[in-house]
Short mmCIF file of C-alpha atoms and ligand atoms in Angstrom, two decimals:
data_model
loop_
_atom_site.label_atom_id
_atom_site.label_comp_id
_atom_site.label_asym_id
_atom_site.label_seq_id
_atom_site.Cartn_x
_atom_site.Cartn_y
_atom_site.Cartn_z
CA MET A 462 -63.35 43.38 24.70
CA VAL A 463 -67.00 42.47 24.58
CA SER A 464 -68.15 46.09 24.54
CA ILE A 465 -65.71 47.02 21.75
CA ILE A 466 -67.10 44.26 19.57
CA LYS A 467 -70.68 45.23 20.31
CA LYS A 468 -69.97 48.85 19.42
CA LYS A 469 -68.27 47.88 16.21
CA SER A 470 -71.13 45.66 15.07
CA SER A 471 -73.79 48.29 15.72
CA ARG A 472 -71.73 50.80 13.74
CA ILE A 473 -71.51 48.32 10.86
CA SER A 474 -75.22 47.59 11.00
CA GLU A 475 -76.26 50.95 9.54
CA ASN A 476 -74.26 50.25 6.42
CA LEU A 477 -75.73 46.81 6.26
CA VAL A 478 -79.26 48.16 6.23
CA THR A 479 -78.57 49.97 2.97
CA ASP A 480 -76.55 47.05 1.76
CA GLU A 481 -79.36 44.63 2.39
CA LYS A 482 -82.01 46.75 0.69
CA LEU A 483 -79.96 46.84 -2.47
CA TYR A 484 -79.21 43.19 -2.06
CA ARG A 485 -82.87 42.27 -1.80
CA GLN A 486 -83.80 44.35 -4.82
CA ARG A 487 -81.03 42.91 -6.92
CA ARG A 488 -81.94 39.37 -5.93
CA GLN A 489 -85.61 40.03 -6.52
CA PHE A 490 -84.61 40.84 -10.07
CA LEU A 491 -82.55 37.68 -10.44
CA LYS A 492 -85.58 35.71 -9.35
CA THR A 493 -87.00 36.15 -12.83
CA GLY A 494 -84.30 33.81 -14.01
CA ILE A 495 -82.94 36.12 -16.71
CA PHE A 496 -79.49 35.82 -15.25
CA SER A 497 -79.48 32.16 -14.45
CA SER A 498 -77.21 31.55 -17.41
CA ALA A 499 -74.62 33.59 -15.50
CA GLY A 500 -74.11 30.33 -13.60
CA LEU A 501 -71.66 29.42 -16.36
CA SER A 502 -68.55 30.83 -14.78
CA LEU A 503 -65.35 31.80 -16.56
CA ALA A 504 -63.86 28.61 -15.20
CA THR A 505 -66.23 26.66 -17.41
CA TYR A 506 -64.50 28.12 -20.47
CA PHE A 507 -60.98 28.16 -19.08
CA PRO A 508 -60.63 25.06 -16.91
CA THR A 509 -57.18 26.07 -15.68
CA LEU A 510 -58.80 29.07 -14.03
CA ALA A 511 -60.67 26.62 -11.85
CA MET A 512 -57.30 25.74 -10.33
CA ALA A 513 -57.04 29.28 -8.99
CA ALA A 514 -60.08 28.14 -7.00
CA LEU A 515 -60.09 29.86 -3.64
CA SER A 516 -59.17 33.34 -4.83
CA GLU A 517 -62.19 33.09 -7.15
CA LEU A 518 -64.51 31.94 -4.39
CA PRO A 519 -65.80 35.34 -3.22
CA ASN A 520 -66.77 36.15 -6.82
CA ARG A 521 -68.39 32.80 -7.37
CA ILE A 522 -70.38 33.29 -4.19
CA SER A 523 -71.54 36.81 -4.95
CA ASN A 524 -72.56 35.80 -8.48
CA ALA A 525 -74.39 32.61 -7.49
CA PRO A 526 -77.87 32.69 -9.03
CA ARG A 527 -80.79 32.39 -6.67
CA THR A 528 -82.55 29.10 -7.31
CA ARG A 529 -84.92 29.02 -4.37
CA THR A 530 -86.98 31.78 -2.82
CA LEU A 531 -89.34 31.93 0.12
CA GLU A 532 -92.27 34.27 0.67
CA GLU A 533 -90.99 35.18 4.12
CA GLU A 534 -88.81 38.08 5.12
CA LEU A 535 -85.09 37.38 5.33
CA ASN A 536 -83.36 37.78 8.64
CA THR A 537 -80.73 40.49 8.51
CA PHE A 538 -77.05 39.76 7.99
CA GLU A 539 -76.43 41.04 11.48
CA GLU A 540 -79.02 38.72 13.06
CA ILE A 541 -77.69 35.71 11.16
CA THR A 542 -74.08 36.42 12.09
CA THR A 543 -74.36 37.57 15.71
CA TYR A 544 -76.93 35.13 17.15
CA ASN A 545 -75.41 31.70 16.68
CA ASN A 546 -75.02 28.23 18.07
CA PHE A 547 -71.46 27.02 17.61
CA TYR A 548 -70.37 25.37 20.85
CA GLU A 549 -66.74 25.10 19.72
CA LEU A 550 -66.68 28.89 20.07
CA GLY A 551 -68.72 29.03 23.31
CA THR A 552 -72.27 28.35 24.46
CA GLY A 553 -73.59 31.94 24.54
CA LYS A 554 -75.39 33.24 21.45
CA SER A 555 -72.82 36.02 20.95
CA ASP A 556 -69.78 33.85 21.80
CA PRO A 557 -69.34 32.57 18.22
CA VAL A 558 -69.01 36.05 16.71
CA GLU A 559 -66.82 37.24 19.55
CA ASN A 560 -64.49 34.24 19.26
CA ALA A 561 -64.74 33.95 15.47
CA SER A 562 -61.04 34.72 14.89
CA ALA A 563 -60.03 31.62 16.87
CA LEU A 564 -61.24 29.46 13.98
CA ILE A 565 -58.51 29.19 11.33
CA THR A 566 -59.95 28.13 7.96
CA ASP A 567 -56.91 28.44 5.71
CA PRO A 568 -55.56 25.93 4.83
CA TRP A 569 -58.56 23.57 5.00
CA SER A 570 -59.00 20.01 3.91
CA VAL A 571 -61.64 17.33 4.23
CA MET A 572 -60.91 13.68 4.89
CA VAL A 573 -63.21 11.31 3.01
CA GLU A 574 -63.28 7.71 4.21
CA GLY A 575 -65.22 4.51 4.58
CA GLU A 576 -67.50 2.79 2.09
CA CYS A 577 -66.54 4.60 -1.13
CA GLU A 578 -64.24 4.19 -4.12
CA ARG A 579 -62.56 7.59 -3.84
CA PRO A 580 -61.44 8.02 -0.22
CA GLY A 581 -58.68 10.49 0.53
CA THR A 582 -57.82 13.92 1.80
CA TYR A 583 -59.25 16.64 -0.38
CA THR A 584 -58.23 20.28 -0.15
CA LEU A 585 -61.04 22.82 0.01
CA GLU A 586 -60.11 23.75 -3.57
CA ASP A 587 -60.59 20.13 -4.66
CA ILE A 588 -63.93 19.98 -2.90
CA LEU A 589 -65.34 23.18 -4.42
CA LYS A 590 -63.82 23.20 -7.91
CA PRO A 591 -66.43 21.38 -10.02
CA HIS A 592 -69.56 22.69 -8.34
CA ASP A 593 -71.72 25.51 -9.62
CA LEU A 594 -72.84 27.55 -6.68
CA GLU A 595 -76.44 28.61 -6.13
CA GLU A 596 -78.24 30.74 -3.60
CA ARG A 597 -81.15 29.19 -1.73
CA ILE A 598 -83.35 30.78 0.88
CA TYR A 599 -84.25 28.34 3.63
CA ARG A 600 -85.84 28.45 7.06
CA LEU A 601 -83.56 27.32 9.89
CA ARG A 602 -85.45 26.00 12.93
CA CYS A 603 -83.38 25.45 16.06
CA VAL A 604 -84.51 22.76 18.51
CA GLU A 605 -84.53 25.58 21.11
CA ALA A 606 -87.67 26.97 19.37
CA TRP A 607 -86.22 29.98 17.56
CA SER A 608 -85.89 30.30 13.80
CA MET A 609 -84.44 32.41 11.01
CA VAL A 610 -84.68 32.77 7.24
CA ILE A 611 -81.23 32.63 5.65
CA PRO A 612 -80.00 33.10 2.07
CA TRP A 613 -77.34 30.39 1.87
CA VAL A 614 -74.91 29.92 -1.00
CA GLY A 615 -73.76 26.41 -1.76
CA PHE A 616 -74.30 23.30 -3.84
CA PRO A 617 -76.22 20.04 -3.38
CA LEU A 618 -74.53 17.57 -1.05
CA ALA A 619 -75.70 14.84 -3.47
CA ASP A 620 -73.36 16.19 -6.18
CA LEU A 621 -70.39 16.04 -3.81
CA ILE A 622 -71.25 12.54 -2.57
CA GLN A 623 -71.48 11.19 -6.11
CA ARG A 624 -67.87 12.24 -6.79
CA PHE A 625 -66.66 9.89 -4.04
CA LYS A 626 -68.56 6.89 -5.50
CA PRO A 627 -70.07 5.39 -2.35
CA THR A 628 -70.43 1.60 -2.43
CA SER A 629 -73.72 -0.21 -1.88
CA ASN A 630 -72.65 -0.72 1.76
CA ALA A 631 -72.84 3.03 2.39
CA LYS A 632 -76.13 3.40 4.27
CA TYR A 633 -75.29 6.58 6.20
CA VAL A 634 -72.97 9.57 5.90
CA ALA A 635 -71.16 10.76 9.02
CA PHE A 636 -69.62 14.22 9.40
CA GLU A 637 -67.17 15.75 11.85
CA THR A 638 -66.18 19.30 12.73
CA LEU A 639 -62.56 20.20 13.38
CA TYR A 640 -61.03 19.30 16.73
CA ASP A 641 -57.35 19.45 17.58
CA GLU A 642 -56.83 18.26 21.16
CA SER A 643 -53.53 20.12 21.39
CA LYS A 644 -55.11 23.38 20.18
CA PRO A 645 -58.75 23.33 21.32
CA LEU A 646 -61.07 26.13 20.25
CA PRO A 647 -62.28 28.28 23.17
CA GLY A 648 -65.45 26.22 23.66
CA GLN A 649 -63.63 22.90 23.32
CA LYS A 650 -61.75 23.40 26.59
CA ARG A 651 -64.95 22.22 28.28
CA GLN A 652 -66.20 18.71 27.61
CA ASN A 653 -69.87 19.78 27.50
CA LEU A 654 -70.10 17.89 24.20
CA ALA A 655 -67.87 14.96 23.22
CA TRP A 656 -65.56 16.59 20.66
CA PRO A 657 -65.34 16.52 17.75
CA TYR A 658 -68.92 17.60 17.01
CA ARG A 659 -70.43 14.73 15.04
CA GLU A 660 -73.52 14.53 12.87
CA GLY A 661 -74.96 12.18 10.32
CA LEU A 662 -77.68 11.52 7.79
CA ARG A 663 -79.18 8.43 6.24
CA MET A 664 -77.93 8.14 2.65
CA ASP A 665 -81.30 9.00 1.11
CA GLU A 666 -81.55 12.11 3.32
CA ALA A 667 -78.06 13.12 2.28
CA MET A 668 -78.95 12.65 -1.40
CA ASN A 669 -82.21 14.63 -1.15
CA PRO A 670 -82.00 17.69 -3.42
CA LEU A 671 -82.77 20.03 -0.49
CA THR A 672 -79.62 19.04 1.40
CA LEU A 673 -77.03 21.74 0.85
CA MET A 674 -73.29 22.11 1.37
CA ALA A 675 -73.00 25.81 2.10
CA VAL A 676 -69.95 28.00 1.58
CA GLY A 677 -71.52 31.41 2.04
CA LEU A 678 -74.55 33.48 2.98
CA TYR A 679 -75.94 36.82 1.86
CA GLY A 680 -73.68 36.62 -1.18
CA LYS A 681 -70.58 36.60 1.02
CA THR A 682 -68.05 33.95 2.01
CA MET A 683 -69.27 31.99 5.05
CA PRO A 684 -68.56 33.91 8.26
CA ASN A 685 -66.55 31.83 10.76
CA GLN A 686 -69.35 31.94 13.32
CA ASN A 687 -71.72 30.33 10.78
CA GLY A 688 -69.39 27.40 10.12
CA ALA A 689 -66.72 28.45 7.62
CA PRO A 690 -65.52 27.29 5.27
CA LEU A 691 -67.96 24.46 4.60
CA ARG A 692 -71.12 23.51 6.51
CA LEU A 693 -74.15 21.37 6.03
CA VAL A 694 -77.70 22.78 5.78
CA VAL A 695 -80.59 20.33 6.24
CA PRO A 696 -83.60 22.64 6.36
CA TRP A 697 -86.28 20.12 7.43
CA LYS A 698 -84.35 19.03 10.52
CA TYR A 699 -83.57 20.83 13.76
CA GLY A 700 -80.58 23.13 13.37
CA PHE A 701 -78.11 20.95 15.26
CA LYS A 702 -78.11 18.48 12.34
CA SER A 703 -76.60 21.23 10.13
CA ILE A 704 -73.00 20.63 11.19
CA LYS A 705 -70.48 23.44 10.75
CA SER A 706 -66.83 23.60 9.67
CA ILE A 707 -66.65 20.07 8.30
CA VAL A 708 -63.29 18.25 8.19
CA LYS A 709 -64.44 14.66 7.77
CA ILE A 710 -67.03 12.80 5.71
CA ALA A 711 -67.36 9.05 6.25
CA PHE A 712 -69.58 6.59 4.43
CA VAL A 713 -70.74 3.97 6.90
CA GLU A 714 -73.02 0.98 7.15
CA GLN A 715 -74.45 1.62 10.64
CA GLU A 716 -76.23 4.68 12.01
CA PRO A 717 -73.35 6.88 13.22
CA ALA A 718 -73.03 8.35 16.71
CA THR A 719 -74.01 12.03 16.83
CA SER A 720 -72.91 14.58 19.43
CA TRP A 721 -76.26 15.74 20.78
CA ASN A 722 -77.59 12.21 20.90
CA MET A 723 -74.44 11.13 22.77
CA ALA A 724 -74.92 14.02 25.20
CA ASN A 725 -78.60 13.33 25.85
CA ALA A 726 -80.26 10.50 23.94
CA ARG A 727 -83.63 11.09 25.61
CA GLU A 728 -83.84 14.62 24.22
CA TYR A 729 -82.01 14.49 20.88
CA GLY A 730 -82.61 11.70 18.40
CA PHE A 731 -80.73 10.79 15.24
CA TYR A 732 -83.52 11.87 12.92
CA SER A 733 -84.60 15.09 14.63
CA ASN A 734 -87.01 16.15 11.91
CA VAL A 735 -88.83 19.37 12.74
CA ASN A 736 -92.21 18.20 14.08
CA PRO A 737 -94.64 20.47 15.95
CA GLN A 738 -96.54 17.39 17.21
CA VAL A 739 -93.61 15.99 19.17
CA ASP A 740 -92.58 18.14 22.09
CA HIS A 741 -89.08 18.36 23.44
CA ARG A 742 -89.00 16.81 26.90
CA ARG A 743 -88.59 20.26 28.45
CA TRP A 744 -90.59 22.52 26.11
CA SER A 745 -93.24 22.57 23.38
CA GLN A 746 -92.21 22.46 19.72
CA LYS A 747 -95.59 23.71 18.46
CA ARG A 748 -94.45 27.29 18.06
CA GLU A 749 -91.24 29.18 17.48
CA ARG A 750 -89.83 32.67 17.73
CA ARG A 751 -88.55 34.04 14.44
CA ILE A 752 -85.52 36.12 15.45
CA GLY A 753 -86.48 39.77 15.06
CA GLU A 754 -90.20 39.16 15.68
CA TYR A 755 -92.09 39.56 18.92
CA PHE A 756 -94.97 37.13 18.55
CA LYS A 757 -94.39 33.44 18.15
CA ARG A 758 -95.45 31.68 14.97
CA ASP A 759 -96.58 28.11 14.35
CA THR A 760 -93.89 25.60 13.62
CA LEU A 761 -94.52 23.76 10.35
CA MET A 762 -94.25 20.00 9.85
CA PHE A 763 -90.77 19.25 8.48
CA ASN A 764 -90.19 23.01 8.86
CA GLY A 765 -92.40 23.61 5.81
CA TYR A 766 -90.60 21.13 3.53
CA GLU A 767 -93.11 18.29 3.97
CA GLU A 768 -93.89 17.89 0.26
CA GLU A 769 -90.24 17.38 -0.54
CA VAL A 770 -89.20 15.07 2.27
CA ALA A 771 -92.19 13.28 3.84
CA TYR A 772 -91.66 10.29 1.53
CA LEU A 773 -88.34 9.59 3.23
CA TYR A 774 -90.17 8.59 6.41
CA GLU A 775 -93.06 6.58 5.08
CA GLY A 776 -93.82 3.75 7.44
CA MET A 777 -91.88 5.35 10.30
CA ASP A 778 -93.77 6.26 13.46
CA LEU A 779 -93.09 9.99 13.46
CA SER A 780 -94.28 10.37 17.04
CA LYS A 781 -91.19 8.36 18.01
CA ASN A 782 -89.01 9.98 15.40
CA TYR A 783 -87.67 12.77 17.57
N1 MTE B 1177 -69.88 22.08 14.72
C1 MTE B 1177 -71.04 22.58 15.14
N2 MTE B 1177 -72.06 22.67 14.27
C2 MTE B 1177 -73.25 23.19 14.69
C3 MTE B 1177 -73.45 23.61 16.02
C4 MTE B 1177 -72.33 23.49 16.92
O1 MTE B 1177 -72.40 23.83 18.11
N3 MTE B 1177 -71.16 23.00 16.43
N4 MTE B 1177 -74.67 24.08 16.42
C5 MTE B 1177 -75.83 23.65 15.64
C6 MTE B 1177 -77.08 24.34 16.00
S1 MTE B 1177 -77.78 23.89 17.47
C7 MTE B 1177 -77.70 25.22 15.15
S2 MTE B 1177 -79.23 25.84 15.54
C8 MTE B 1177 -77.05 25.69 13.92
C9 MTE B 1177 -76.94 27.20 13.95
O2 MTE B 1177 -76.42 27.68 12.74
P1 MTE B 1177 -76.17 29.25 12.57
O3 MTE B 1177 -75.41 29.70 13.79
O4 MTE B 1177 -75.41 29.40 11.31
O5 MTE B 1177 -77.52 29.90 12.51
O6 MTE B 1177 -75.74 25.15 13.76
C10 MTE B 1177 -75.59 23.79 14.13
N5 MTE B 1177 -74.27 23.30 13.77
MO1 MO B 1178 -79.93 24.55 17.37
#
């Protein structure tokens, strides 16, 4: 089984090389902004088309204009989709791609609850309908000291949150990944994390314009192993904050419990901002290995997003903010 999958993916990879070259050229062109008006989809003119929603999603994703670039080389589609952390599908880096078909994403809905005026169960169509999609290239820095550069497609979490009208009591947003005790995913048969996977952000972190709800990458619908159909991307924090396959969003008053903090509070804090000055208890965070590169590179404060997010932590002792 394993060897069949490996063979298949290396056969695919040659096509992807060509694919990616074209992709990069095309996107390079879009960078000029000439096509940014293409962000006005057909659905803008014919609102009823928006109801068709999910069948339109692949097109909306592949046409999403790039709004954020990075002067660093992209990781390949194959790297991004075969080297993953997704413990629900196993702890090995290739487990998520090998077990990807165990994750059923259709139908999908998201429960919204807590301190807000519009709680309820929203279908994926409801969630995605009003949002213009954009492509943003971000670094992803795992707490394990490896990193990638990924072209995500999504929309600002802030725009989604505003639709639910959080009350003034909403100080944090809590998220959960799917977990059905009667039908556990392959990795959920072990209680190595307390399922469901839980994550959370302070409200101002959630509302920061960098925080993305992603539905795709490389111009394609989100692969299951990367957290289909809907996952968070918080580029200035260690990767485990970017929770995958979200089924619940709760507005809460107190700092919510988060899975890695519950598993090991000494090693994984709530904030978990990328910080080369604060070592993990078992390894240094000063440097990282960019997947695909041999030599390590320096890790950047807030993963290189300091200018955009440092203000969120003014007055906090960042040496304790692990
Ligand atoms: N539900 C869930 N979300 C998760 C994880 C997980 O195990 N389960 N792993 C996290 C970790 S540790 C990282 S580094 C990123 C990896 O995202 P990627 O596989 O898309 O690169 O997803 C994060 N989100
Ligand atoms: Mo990670």
